[in-house]
CSV table of C-alpha atoms and ligand atoms in Angstrom, one decimal:
chain,number,residue,atom,x,y,z
B,21,MET,CA,-45.2,-131.8,59.3
B,22,ILE,CA,-48.7,-132.0,58.6
B,23,ASP,CA,-49.6,-128.6,59.4
B,24,SER,CA,-48.0,-128.0,56.1
B,25,VAL,CA,-50.4,-126.9,52.7
B,26,ARG,CA,-47.6,-127.8,51.2
B,27,THR,CA,-47.9,-131.9,52.1
B,28,LYS,CA,-51.9,-132.1,53.3
B,29,LEU,CA,-51.7,-131.5,48.7
B,30,THR,CA,-49.4,-134.0,48.8
B,31,LEU,CA,-51.4,-135.8,50.6
B,32,TRP,CA,-54.5,-135.4,49.3
B,33,TYR,CA,-52.7,-135.5,45.8
B,34,ILE,CA,-51.8,-139.5,46.4
B,35,GLY,CA,-55.0,-140.6,47.8
B,36,VAL,CA,-56.8,-139.6,45.4
B,37,LEU,CA,-54.4,-140.7,43.0
B,38,ALA,CA,-54.4,-144.0,44.8
B,39,VAL,CA,-58.2,-144.7,45.2
B,40,ALA,CA,-58.3,-144.0,41.4
B,41,LEU,CA,-55.3,-146.3,40.2
B,42,VAL,CA,-56.2,-149.0,42.6
B,43,VAL,CA,-60.7,-148.8,41.2
B,44,PHE,CA,-58.8,-149.3,37.6
B,45,SER,CA,-56.6,-151.8,38.4
B,46,LEU,CA,-59.8,-153.4,40.7
B,47,GLY,CA,-61.7,-153.0,37.3
B,48,VAL,CA,-58.7,-153.9,34.7
B,49,TYR,CA,-58.8,-157.2,36.9
B,50,ALA,CA,-62.5,-158.5,37.2
B,51,LEU,CA,-62.9,-158.0,33.7
B,52,LEU,CA,-59.8,-160.4,32.5
B,53,SER,CA,-60.3,-162.6,34.8
B,54,LYS,CA,-64.0,-163.0,33.5
B,55,ALA,CA,-62.5,-163.1,30.0
B,56,LEU,CA,-60.1,-166.1,30.7
B,57,ASN,CA,-63.1,-167.5,32.2
B,58,LEU,CA,-65.3,-167.1,29.5
B,59,ARG,CA,-62.3,-167.7,27.1
B,60,LEU,CA,-62.0,-171.3,29.1
B,61,ASP,CA,-65.6,-172.6,28.8
B,62,ALA,CA,-65.1,-171.6,25.2
B,63,ALA,CA,-62.6,-173.4,24.6
B,64,LEU,CA,-64.0,-176.4,26.5
B,65,ARG,CA,-67.0,-176.4,24.2
B,66,THR,CA,-65.0,-176.7,21.0
B,67,THR,CA,-63.2,-179.8,22.7
B,68,ILE,CA,-66.3,-181.5,23.3
B,69,ALA,CA,-68.4,-179.8,19.8
B,70,ALA,CA,-65.1,-181.9,18.6
B,71,ALA,CA,-65.1,-185.3,19.9
B,72,ALA,CA,-68.5,-185.4,19.6
B,73,ALA,CA,-67.9,-185.4,15.3
B,74,SER,CA,-64.9,-187.4,15.7
B,75,LEU,CA,-67.1,-190.1,17.8
B,76,THR,CA,-70.1,-190.0,15.4
B,77,HIS,CA,-68.0,-189.6,12.5
B,78,GLU,CA,-65.8,-193.4,13.9
B,79,ILE,CA,-68.5,-194.9,14.6
B,80,ASP,CA,-69.9,-193.8,10.6
B,81,GLU,CA,-67.1,-195.4,9.4
B,82,GLY,CA,-68.1,-198.7,11.1
B,83,GLU,CA,-66.1,-199.1,14.7
B,84,THR,CA,-67.7,-200.3,17.9
B,85,ILE,CA,-68.6,-197.3,20.0
B,86,ALA,CA,-65.5,-199.0,22.5
B,87,GLN,CA,-62.7,-198.4,19.4
B,88,ALA,CA,-64.3,-195.0,18.6
B,89,ALA,CA,-64.3,-193.9,22.4
B,90,HIS,CA,-60.5,-195.0,22.7
B,91,SER,CA,-59.2,-193.1,19.0
B,92,MET,CA,-61.6,-190.4,20.1
B,93,VAL,CA,-59.6,-190.0,22.9
B,94,GLN,CA,-56.1,-189.9,21.4
B,95,ASP,CA,-56.8,-188.3,18.5
B,96,LEU,CA,-58.4,-184.9,20.6
B,97,PHE,CA,-54.6,-184.8,22.5
B,98,ILE,CA,-55.1,-181.1,24.4
B,99,PRO,CA,-52.3,-181.7,26.9
B,100,GLN,CA,-54.0,-179.4,29.8
B,101,GLN,CA,-57.5,-181.3,29.1
B,102,ALA,CA,-58.4,-184.2,30.6
B,103,LEU,CA,-61.2,-186.6,28.3
B,104,ALA,CA,-63.8,-189.5,28.7
B,105,VAL,CA,-66.3,-191.7,27.1
B,106,PHE,CA,-69.2,-193.3,29.0
B,107,ASP,CA,-72.3,-194.9,28.7
B,108,THR,CA,-75.2,-193.4,29.7
B,109,GLU,CA,-75.1,-195.4,32.7
B,110,GLY,CA,-72.2,-193.8,33.6
B,111,ARG,CA,-69.4,-196.6,32.8
B,112,LEU,CA,-66.3,-195.7,31.6
B,113,LEU,CA,-65.1,-196.0,27.8
B,114,ALA,CA,-62.4,-194.5,27.3
B,115,GLU,CA,-60.0,-192.3,28.8
B,116,ARG,CA,-57.4,-189.6,28.9
B,117,HIS,CA,-55.2,-187.9,31.5
B,118,ALA,CA,-54.4,-184.5,31.3
B,119,HIS,CA,-50.7,-183.7,31.3
B,120,ASP,CA,-51.2,-182.6,35.0
B,121,GLN,CA,-52.8,-186.3,35.2
B,122,SER,CA,-56.5,-184.5,36.0
B,123,GLN,CA,-59.2,-186.7,35.3
B,124,ALA,CA,-62.2,-185.8,33.7
B,125,ARG,CA,-65.4,-186.5,36.0
B,126,LEU,CA,-69.5,-187.3,35.7
B,127,PRO,CA,-71.5,-185.3,37.9
B,128,LYS,CA,-74.5,-186.8,39.4
B,129,LEU,CA,-76.5,-188.2,35.8
B,130,SER,CA,-79.5,-186.5,36.7
B,131,LEU,CA,-77.6,-182.9,36.4
B,132,ILE,CA,-76.9,-183.6,32.7
B,133,PRO,CA,-79.3,-182.3,30.5
B,134,GLY,CA,-80.3,-182.9,27.0
B,135,ASP,CA,-78.9,-181.4,24.3
B,136,HIS,CA,-75.9,-178.7,25.6
B,137,PRO,CA,-72.6,-179.0,27.7
B,138,LEU,CA,-73.2,-178.4,31.1
B,139,LEU,CA,-69.9,-176.7,32.2
B,140,TYR,CA,-69.4,-176.8,36.3
B,141,THR,CA,-66.2,-176.3,38.6
B,142,MET,CA,-66.3,-178.8,42.1
B,143,ARG,CA,-64.8,-176.4,44.9
B,144,ASN,CA,-63.1,-180.1,46.4
B,145,VAL,CA,-62.1,-181.5,43.2
B,146,LYS,CA,-58.1,-180.0,42.5
B,147,SER,CA,-55.6,-180.9,40.4
B,148,ALA,CA,-52.7,-183.0,41.0
B,149,ASN,CA,-50.7,-179.0,41.8
B,150,GLY,CA,-53.8,-177.9,44.1
B,151,ILE,CA,-55.9,-175.9,41.8
B,152,PRO,CA,-58.9,-176.3,41.2
B,153,LEU,CA,-60.4,-178.1,37.8
B,154,ARG,CA,-63.5,-176.8,35.3
B,155,PHE,CA,-65.7,-179.5,33.8
B,156,ALA,CA,-67.8,-180.1,30.6
B,157,VAL,CA,-70.2,-182.9,30.0
B,158,GLN,CA,-72.8,-183.9,27.2
B,159,ARG,CA,-75.2,-186.3,25.7
B,160,ILE,CA,-74.6,-187.6,22.8
B,161,GLN,CA,-76.7,-188.7,20.5
B,162,ILE,CA,-74.7,-190.7,17.4
B,163,ALA,CA,-77.4,-191.0,15.1
B,164,PRO,CA,-80.9,-189.2,15.2
B,165,HIS,CA,-82.7,-192.9,16.9
B,166,GLY,CA,-78.8,-194.0,17.8
B,167,PRO,CA,-77.2,-194.8,21.8
B,168,THR,CA,-76.5,-191.8,23.9
B,169,TYR,CA,-72.6,-191.4,24.9
B,170,LEU,CA,-71.5,-189.1,27.9
B,171,VAL,CA,-68.4,-187.3,26.8
B,172,ALA,CA,-66.3,-185.4,29.8
B,173,ILE,CA,-63.9,-183.4,29.6
B,174,CYS,CA,-61.8,-180.9,32.2
B,175,GLN,CA,-59.0,-178.5,32.5
B,176,SER,CA,-57.6,-176.3,35.3
B,177,PHE,CA,-57.6,-173.0,35.6
B,178,GLU,CA,-54.2,-173.2,35.7
B,179,THR,CA,-53.5,-170.9,32.7
B,180,VAL,CA,-56.5,-168.7,33.6
B,181,ASN,CA,-55.1,-168.0,37.2
B,182,GLU,CA,-51.2,-167.4,35.6
B,183,GLN,CA,-52.5,-164.9,33.9
B,184,LEU,CA,-54.4,-163.1,36.4
B,185,VAL,CA,-51.3,-163.5,39.0
B,186,ALA,CA,-49.1,-161.9,36.3
B,187,LEU,CA,-51.4,-158.8,36.0
B,188,ARG,CA,-51.6,-158.8,39.5
B,189,GLN,CA,-47.6,-159.2,39.4
B,190,VAL,CA,-48.3,-156.0,36.9
B,191,PHE,CA,-50.5,-154.4,39.4
B,192,TYR,CA,-48.2,-154.5,42.6
B,193,VAL,CA,-45.2,-152.5,41.3
B,194,THR,CA,-46.8,-149.9,38.9
B,195,VAL,CA,-49.7,-149.0,41.4
B,196,PRO,CA,-46.9,-148.6,44.4
B,197,LEU,CA,-44.7,-146.8,41.7
B,198,ALA,CA,-46.9,-144.5,40.1
B,199,LEU,CA,-47.9,-143.3,43.7
B,200,LEU,CA,-44.6,-142.8,44.4
B,201,LEU,CA,-43.8,-141.0,41.0
B,202,ALA,CA,-46.8,-138.9,41.5
B,203,GLY,CA,-46.5,-137.9,45.7
B,204,MET,CA,-43.1,-136.7,44.8
B,205,GLY,CA,-43.8,-134.7,41.3
B,206,GLY,CA,-47.2,-133.5,43.5
B,207,TRP,CA,-44.7,-132.4,45.8
B,208,LEU,CA,-42.3,-130.4,43.4
B,209,LEU,CA,-45.2,-129.3,42.2
B,210,ALA,CA,-46.6,-127.7,45.7
B,211,HIS,CA,-43.3,-126.8,46.9
B,212,LYS,CA,-43.1,-124.2,43.5
B,213,SER,CA,-46.1,-123.5,43.6
B,214,LEU,CA,-46.4,-122.9,47.0
B,215,ALA,CA,-42.6,-121.0,46.5
B,216,PRO,CA,-44.7,-117.5,46.5
B,217,VAL,CA,-46.6,-117.7,49.5
B,218,VAL,CA,-43.6,-118.4,51.2
B,219,THR,CA,-42.3,-115.3,49.3
B,220,MET,CA,-44.3,-113.2,50.5
B,221,SER,CA,-44.9,-114.2,54.1
B,222,ASP,CA,-40.8,-113.5,54.8
B,223,THR,CA,-41.8,-109.8,53.0
B,224,ALA,CA,-45.0,-109.2,54.7
B,225,SER,CA,-44.2,-110.9,57.7
B,226,ARG,CA,-40.3,-107.2,57.6
B,227,ILE,CA,-43.4,-105.0,56.6
B,228,SER,CA,-43.8,-102.6,59.4
B,229,ALA,CA,-45.8,-99.2,60.0
B,230,GLU,CA,-41.9,-97.3,59.5
B,231,ASN,CA,-41.9,-99.8,55.7
B,232,LEU,CA,-45.4,-99.3,54.6
B,233,ASP,CA,-44.0,-98.5,50.8
B,234,HIS,CA,-42.4,-102.0,50.5
B,235,ARG,CA,-44.4,-104.4,48.6
B,236,LEU,CA,-44.3,-108.1,47.5
B,237,PRO,CA,-43.5,-109.7,44.8
B,238,VAL,CA,-46.1,-110.0,41.9
B,239,ALA,CA,-44.8,-113.5,40.2
B,240,ASN,CA,-47.6,-113.0,37.5
B,241,PRO,CA,-50.6,-111.2,38.3
B,242,ARG,CA,-53.4,-113.6,36.4
B,243,ASP,CA,-52.9,-116.1,38.7
B,244,GLU,CA,-54.8,-116.8,42.4
B,245,LEU,CA,-51.3,-116.0,44.1
B,246,GLY,CA,-50.6,-113.2,41.3
B,247,ARG,CA,-53.9,-111.5,42.4
B,248,LEU,CA,-53.8,-112.1,45.8
B,249,ALA,CA,-50.2,-110.3,45.9
B,250,ILE,CA,-52.1,-107.4,43.9
B,251,THR,CA,-54.9,-107.3,46.6
B,252,PHE,CA,-52.8,-107.5,49.3
B,253,ASN,CA,-50.5,-104.7,48.1
B,254,ASP,CA,-53.6,-102.8,47.5
B,255,LEU,CA,-54.3,-103.1,51.2
B,256,LEU,CA,-50.2,-101.6,51.8
B,257,ALA,CA,-50.4,-99.5,49.8
B,258,ARG,CA,-54.0,-97.5,51.2
B,259,LEU,CA,-52.8,-98.2,54.5
B,260,ASN,CA,-49.9,-96.2,53.5
B,261,ALA,CA,-51.8,-93.6,52.3
B,262,ALA,CA,-53.8,-93.7,55.5
B,263,PHE,CA,-50.7,-93.7,58.3
B,264,ALA,CA,-48.8,-90.7,55.4
B,265,GLN,CA,-52.3,-88.7,56.3
B,266,GLN,CA,-52.1,-88.7,59.9
B,267,ARG,CA,-48.8,-87.9,59.7
B,268,GLN,CA,-49.7,-85.3,57.5
B,269,PHE,CA,-52.4,-84.5,60.4
B,270,MET,CA,-50.0,-85.1,62.9
B,271,ALA,CA,-47.6,-82.5,61.9
B,272,ASP,CA,-50.1,-79.3,60.6
B,273,ALA,CA,-52.3,-79.3,63.2
B,274,SER,CA,-49.0,-78.6,65.8
B,275,HIS,CA,-48.3,-76.2,62.8
B,276,GLU,CA,-51.6,-74.1,63.0
B,277,MET,CA,-51.8,-74.7,66.9
B,278,ARG,CA,-48.0,-73.2,66.8
B,279,THR,CA,-48.7,-69.5,65.5
B,280,PRO,CA,-51.6,-69.0,68.5
B,281,LEU,CA,-49.7,-69.9,70.9
B,282,HIS,CA,-47.0,-68.8,70.6
B,283,VAL,CA,-48.6,-65.3,70.3
B,284,VAL,CA,-50.8,-66.2,73.6
B,285,ARG,CA,-47.6,-67.0,75.3
B,286,THR,CA,-46.1,-63.7,73.4
B,287,ALA,CA,-48.8,-61.5,74.5
B,288,ALA,CA,-48.7,-62.7,78.0
B,289,VAL,CA,-45.0,-62.3,78.0
B,290,VAL,CA,-44.9,-58.6,76.9
B,291,THR,CA,-47.3,-57.4,79.3
B,292,LEU,CA,-45.8,-59.2,82.4
B,293,GLU,CA,-42.6,-57.3,81.2
B,294,GLN,CA,-43.3,-54.8,83.1
B,295,THR,CA,-44.6,-54.6,86.7
B,296,HIS,CA,-47.9,-51.5,85.8
B,297,ARG,CA,-49.6,-51.0,82.6
B,298,GLU,CA,-52.2,-49.4,81.9
B,299,GLU,CA,-55.7,-51.0,82.7
B,300,GLU,CA,-56.0,-50.5,78.4
B,301,GLU,CA,-53.1,-52.4,78.0
B,302,TYR,CA,-54.2,-55.1,80.6
B,303,ARG,CA,-58.0,-55.3,78.4
B,304,ASP,CA,-55.9,-55.2,74.9
B,305,ALA,CA,-53.7,-57.9,75.6
B,306,LEU,CA,-56.6,-60.1,77.5
B,307,VAL,CA,-59.0,-59.5,73.9
B,308,MET,CA,-55.9,-60.8,72.0
B,309,ILE,CA,-55.0,-63.9,74.1
B,310,ASN,CA,-59.0,-64.1,74.2
B,311,GLU,CA,-59.4,-64.3,70.1
B,312,GLN,CA,-56.9,-66.7,69.8
B,313,ALA,CA,-58.3,-68.8,72.3
B,314,THR,CA,-61.6,-68.9,70.0
B,315,ARG,CA,-59.1,-69.9,67.1
B,316,LEU,CA,-57.7,-72.5,69.1
B,317,THR,CA,-61.0,-73.9,70.4
B,318,GLN,CA,-62.8,-74.0,66.9
B,319,MET,CA,-59.5,-75.7,65.9
B,320,VAL,CA,-59.6,-78.2,68.5
B,321,GLU,CA,-62.7,-79.1,67.5
B,322,GLU,CA,-62.9,-79.6,63.9
B,323,MET,CA,-60.3,-81.4,64.4
B,324,PHE,CA,-61.8,-83.9,66.5
B,325,THR,CA,-65.0,-83.8,64.4
B,326,LEU,CA,-62.5,-84.7,61.4
B,327,ALA,CA,-60.5,-87.4,63.4
B,328,ARG,CA,-64.4,-89.3,65.1
B,329,ALA,CA,-65.0,-89.4,60.8
B,330,ASP,CA,-62.4,-91.1,60.0
B,331,ALA,CA,-62.3,-93.9,62.8
B,332,GLY,CA,-66.6,-93.8,61.3
B,333,ARG,CA,-66.4,-93.0,65.0
B,334,ARG,CA,-68.7,-89.8,64.0
B,335,PRO,CA,-71.7,-91.6,64.3
B,336,ILE,CA,-74.3,-89.7,61.4
B,337,ASP,CA,-78.7,-88.7,63.4
B,338,GLN,CA,-80.4,-89.3,61.2
B,339,ARG,CA,-83.8,-87.6,61.4
B,340,ASP,CA,-86.2,-86.4,59.6
B,341,PHE,CA,-86.7,-81.7,59.6
B,342,TYR,CA,-86.8,-79.6,56.5
B,343,LEU,CA,-83.9,-78.3,55.0
B,344,ASP,CA,-85.2,-75.0,53.9
B,345,GLU,CA,-86.6,-73.9,57.0
B,346,LEU,CA,-82.4,-75.5,58.1
B,347,VAL,CA,-81.3,-73.2,55.3
B,348,ALA,CA,-83.4,-70.4,56.0
B,349,GLN,CA,-81.6,-70.4,59.5
B,350,THR,CA,-78.6,-70.9,58.6
B,351,ALA,CA,-78.5,-67.6,56.1
B,352,ARG,CA,-80.2,-65.4,59.0
B,353,ALA,CA,-77.5,-66.6,61.4
B,354,ALA,CA,-75.0,-65.4,58.4
B,355,ALA,CA,-76.6,-62.3,57.2
B,356,ILE,CA,-75.6,-60.8,61.2
B,357,LEU,CA,-72.1,-61.8,61.1
B,358,ALA,CA,-72.5,-60.0,57.4
B,359,ALA,CA,-73.6,-57.0,58.2
B,360,SER,CA,-71.0,-55.9,60.1
B,361,LYS,CA,-69.3,-55.4,56.7
B,362,GLY,CA,-72.1,-54.6,54.7
B,363,ILE,CA,-72.3,-57.8,53.5
B,364,THR,CA,-76.4,-58.8,52.3
B,365,VAL,CA,-77.3,-62.0,52.4
B,366,GLN,CA,-79.7,-63.0,49.8
B,367,LEU,CA,-81.7,-66.4,50.1
B,368,ALA,CA,-83.9,-67.0,47.3
B,369,GLN,CA,-87.5,-68.4,47.6
B,370,THR,CA,-87.1,-72.2,48.5
B,371,ARG,CA,-89.9,-74.5,48.9
B,372,GLU,CA,-91.0,-77.2,51.7
B,373,THR,CA,-88.0,-79.9,51.7
B,374,LEU,CA,-88.7,-83.1,53.9
B,375,TYR,CA,-85.0,-84.3,54.4
B,376,ARG,CA,-83.7,-86.9,56.4
B,377,GLY,CA,-80.3,-86.8,57.6
B,378,ASP,CA,-78.1,-85.3,60.3
B,379,GLU,CA,-79.6,-81.7,61.1
B,380,ASN,CA,-76.6,-80.4,63.0
B,381,LEU,CA,-73.7,-81.9,61.1
B,382,MET,CA,-75.7,-79.5,57.7
B,383,ARG,CA,-75.9,-76.9,59.2
B,384,GLN,CA,-72.3,-77.3,60.1
B,385,LEU,CA,-72.0,-77.8,56.6
B,386,LEU,CA,-73.9,-74.9,55.7
B,387,LEU,CA,-72.3,-72.2,58.2
B,388,ASN,CA,-68.7,-73.1,57.2
B,389,LEU,CA,-69.8,-72.2,53.8
B,390,LEU,CA,-71.3,-69.2,55.0
B,391,ASP,CA,-68.4,-68.1,56.9
B,392,ASN,CA,-66.2,-68.8,54.2
B,393,ALA,CA,-67.9,-66.7,52.0
B,394,ILE,CA,-68.4,-63.9,54.4
B,395,LYS,CA,-64.8,-64.0,55.4
B,396,TYR,CA,-63.9,-64.1,51.3
B,397,THR,CA,-65.9,-61.5,50.4
B,398,PRO,CA,-64.8,-57.4,50.3
B,399,ASP,CA,-66.8,-55.2,52.8
B,400,GLY,CA,-70.2,-54.0,50.8
B,401,GLY,CA,-70.4,-57.6,48.6
B,402,ARG,CA,-73.4,-59.6,48.8
B,403,ILE,CA,-74.2,-63.5,49.1
B,404,ASN,CA,-76.9,-65.4,47.4
B,405,LEU,CA,-78.4,-68.8,49.3
B,406,LYS,CA,-80.7,-70.9,46.9
B,407,LEU,CA,-81.7,-74.5,47.5
B,408,ASP,CA,-83.6,-76.4,44.5
B,409,ARG,CA,-84.6,-79.6,43.7
B,410,LYS,CA,-83.6,-81.4,40.5
B,411,ASP,CA,-84.3,-85.2,39.7
B,412,ASN,CA,-83.7,-86.3,42.8
B,413,THR,CA,-81.5,-84.3,44.4
B,414,HIS,CA,-81.2,-81.5,46.3
B,415,ILE,CA,-79.0,-78.5,44.9
B,416,ILE,CA,-77.4,-76.0,47.3
B,417,THR,CA,-75.9,-73.1,46.4
B,418,VAL,CA,-73.8,-70.7,48.1
B,419,ASP,CA,-73.2,-67.8,45.6
B,420,ASP,CA,-70.8,-64.3,46.6
B,421,THR,CA,-68.8,-61.6,45.3
B,422,GLY,CA,-65.3,-62.4,47.0
B,423,THR,CA,-62.5,-62.5,45.9
B,424,GLY,CA,-62.5,-65.7,44.0
B,425,ILE,CA,-60.1,-68.7,44.5
B,426,PRO,CA,-56.6,-68.7,42.2
B,427,GLU,CA,-56.3,-70.9,39.7
B,428,GLU,CA,-53.6,-73.2,41.0
B,429,ALA,CA,-55.4,-73.2,44.4
B,430,GLN,CA,-58.9,-74.0,43.6
B,431,ALA,CA,-57.5,-77.9,43.0
B,432,HIS,CA,-56.8,-77.7,46.8
B,433,ILE,CA,-59.4,-75.8,48.5
B,434,PHE,CA,-60.6,-79.4,50.2
B,435,GLU,CA,-57.8,-80.5,51.6
B,436,ARG,CA,-57.0,-80.4,55.6
B,437,PHE,CA,-55.2,-77.6,56.5
B,438,TYR,CA,-55.0,-75.7,53.3
B,439,ARG,CA,-55.3,-72.4,53.6
B,440,GLY,CA,-55.4,-69.9,50.2
B,441,ASP,CA,-52.6,-67.3,50.4
B,442,LYS,CA,-54.3,-64.7,51.5
B,443,ALA,CA,-56.0,-66.3,54.1
B,444,ARG,CA,-52.2,-67.4,56.0
B,445,LYS,CA,-51.2,-64.2,55.5
B,446,ARG,CA,-54.6,-62.4,57.1
B,447,ALA,CA,-54.0,-65.1,60.0
B,448,ALA,CA,-50.6,-64.2,60.4
B,449,PHE,CA,-50.9,-60.7,60.7
B,450,ASN,CA,-53.8,-60.4,62.8
B,451,GLY,CA,-54.7,-63.9,64.1
B,452,HIS,CA,-57.9,-64.0,63.4
B,453,GLY,CA,-60.6,-64.2,60.4
B,454,SER,CA,-59.1,-67.1,59.2
B,455,GLY,CA,-59.7,-71.2,60.5
B,456,ALA,CA,-57.5,-74.1,60.3
B,457,GLY,CA,-58.5,-75.0,56.0
B,458,LEU,CA,-61.1,-77.8,57.5
B,459,GLY,CA,-63.5,-76.0,57.2
B,460,LEU,CA,-64.5,-77.4,53.7
B,461,SER,CA,-63.0,-81.2,54.4
B,462,ILE,CA,-65.8,-80.7,57.5
B,463,ALA,CA,-67.6,-79.7,54.3
B,464,ARG,CA,-67.0,-82.0,51.8
B,465,TRP,CA,-66.8,-85.6,54.3
B,466,VAL,CA,-70.3,-84.1,56.1
B,467,ALA,CA,-72.1,-83.7,52.0
B,468,GLN,CA,-70.2,-87.7,51.8
B,469,ALA,CA,-71.7,-89.3,54.5
B,470,HIS,CA,-74.8,-88.4,53.0
B,471,GLY,CA,-73.9,-89.4,49.7
B,472,GLY,CA,-73.2,-86.5,48.1
B,473,ASN,CA,-71.0,-84.2,47.4
B,474,ILE,CA,-70.2,-80.5,47.3
B,475,ASN,CA,-68.0,-78.4,44.7
B,476,LEU,CA,-67.4,-75.4,43.5
B,477,GLU,CA,-68.1,-74.7,40.4
B,478,ARG,CA,-66.7,-71.0,39.5
B,479,SER,CA,-64.3,-68.7,41.3
B,480,ALA,CA,-63.2,-66.1,39.2
B,481,SER,CA,-62.2,-62.1,40.6
B,482,SER,CA,-66.1,-61.7,40.7
B,483,GLY,CA,-66.4,-64.3,42.6
B,484,SER,CA,-67.2,-68.0,43.6
B,485,THR,CA,-70.0,-70.1,43.5
B,486,PHE,CA,-69.9,-73.8,45.6
B,487,VAL,CA,-72.7,-76.4,45.3
B,488,VAL,CA,-73.5,-78.9,47.6
B,489,ARG,CA,-75.8,-81.9,46.2
B,490,LEU,CA,-77.8,-83.9,48.1
B,491,PRO,CA,-79.3,-86.9,47.4
B,492,SER,CA,-83.0,-87.0,48.4
B,493,ASN,CA,-84.4,-90.0,50.7
G,2,ADP,P1,-60.5,-71.7,56.1
G,2,ADP,O1,-60.3,-71.7,57.6
G,2,ADP,O2,-58.9,-70.8,56.0
G,2,ADP,O3,-61.8,-70.8,55.9
G,2,ADP,P2,-61.2,-73.7,54.3
G,2,ADP,O4,-61.4,-75.2,54.4
G,2,ADP,O5,-62.7,-73.3,54.9
G,2,ADP,O6,-60.2,-73.2,55.5
G,2,ADP,O7,-61.0,-73.5,53.0
G,2,ADP,C1,-59.8,-73.4,52.3
G,2,ADP,C2,-59.2,-71.9,51.1
G,2,ADP,O8,-60.6,-72.3,50.8
G,2,ADP,C3,-59.4,-70.8,52.5
G,2,ADP,O9,-58.5,-70.3,52.6
G,2,ADP,C4,-59.9,-70.0,50.8
G,2,ADP,O10,-58.6,-69.8,50.7
G,2,ADP,C5,-60.3,-70.5,50.3
G,2,ADP,N1,-62.4,-70.2,50.1
G,2,ADP,C6,-62.8,-71.3,50.4
G,2,ADP,N2,-63.2,-71.0,50.2
G,2,ADP,C7,-63.8,-69.3,49.8
G,2,ADP,C8,-64.3,-68.0,49.1
G,2,ADP,N3,-65.9,-68.3,49.4
G,2,ADP,N4,-63.9,-67.2,48.7
G,2,ADP,C9,-62.7,-67.8,48.3
G,2,ADP,N5,-62.0,-68.0,48.7
G,2,ADP,C10,-62.6,-69.4,49.5
């Protein structure tokens, strides 16, 4: 239960709100308590001032102090307050009890200041119903040099307490009620806002490799959960594409391997059909089997390279080497192959170019391009190879006078196992002279693994131009 995000959210919500409400209530309570106490003191001060005025007035009218005190305590009738008049020795001259029977008392005489009232609370003196009392006492001089009397008043904290009790009761009811309502609201809100997560996790748990095309529902693409669902869906789309590519790769690979294996089996079966054959015939069969085996080996190696590249397990062996030397070497190797078809390979003058990268992969890239150029260029043609540098990019151009690539095929030549029609026919016809359609895929991967790229820049009936761009490092 406590592990549910919804419960945790609600508990946090209630906890934070409870702290806020308690702090708020305590603040209000303290302020009100202070204000009520000040009001009580102000009432006591007002009564003392009124008592002083009344005493002075009565004496001015010619009454004795005893009569004046007596009529003053009767006149100033405030039920909650007890009133008393003393002489300076502390002898009681007149008094009136409050309605709760509390009586005005004097503190130690030495504590009473000369001119302003003294307000104090005595802990041990309480009203009849056990409520603490607040006292005020002041010396009152009747005339500038006349006698001094002491007027004392007291009032219990009853009204203050009553109002504070009422406020506490309001808080006791409203704070838990507010927390209950907020808790229920928070729970519903958490339930509502987390509902898409529950739906998403249900949908996600039903997705496996077989139905990767399923997608999570996106309620609101702009909120956090919507963005999470979109991100998850993107991930599914990428996984789906990767799985599809993998499946396609397997299907293509087995398809490509079927032909050479079929040729090998047929050659063997046909040759073995007769018990005795001429040596020439055995030789021919073995040559054919050897060619197909070579093709299969090359295919398997290329597939292995791509599979390791996909799995991220083909490390790029970064070393410094001279790119111009590598281009020259591969041009020489290609020239030997090309010579049998009467094709010339021309290498333009190159500058010394130090490069950091994987020399073996880069050699494979160049050989794949040159191999294609030789394969798809008719006898007597020409292949031009060039290494340039523009800004911070090394540019390798392989240009041939071949048959060109049909427009509709140009977009696909870098795809795995893609082979143009002519290449396919030739492979089907004699089983060699064409790869499995992986050469350009590998070339592009090598270029990209080095931060560069490879593009077909031109292809027409007069030939094709492939350009490799590699950032210099
Ligand atoms: P392949 O093993 O068939 O050569 P690639 O991936 O190297 O596979 O090339 C894919 C296809 O691109 C080839 O089948 C061919 O149709 C076309 N192609 C590649 N290079 C050339 C070129 N220089 N001239 C004409 N067509 C080419």
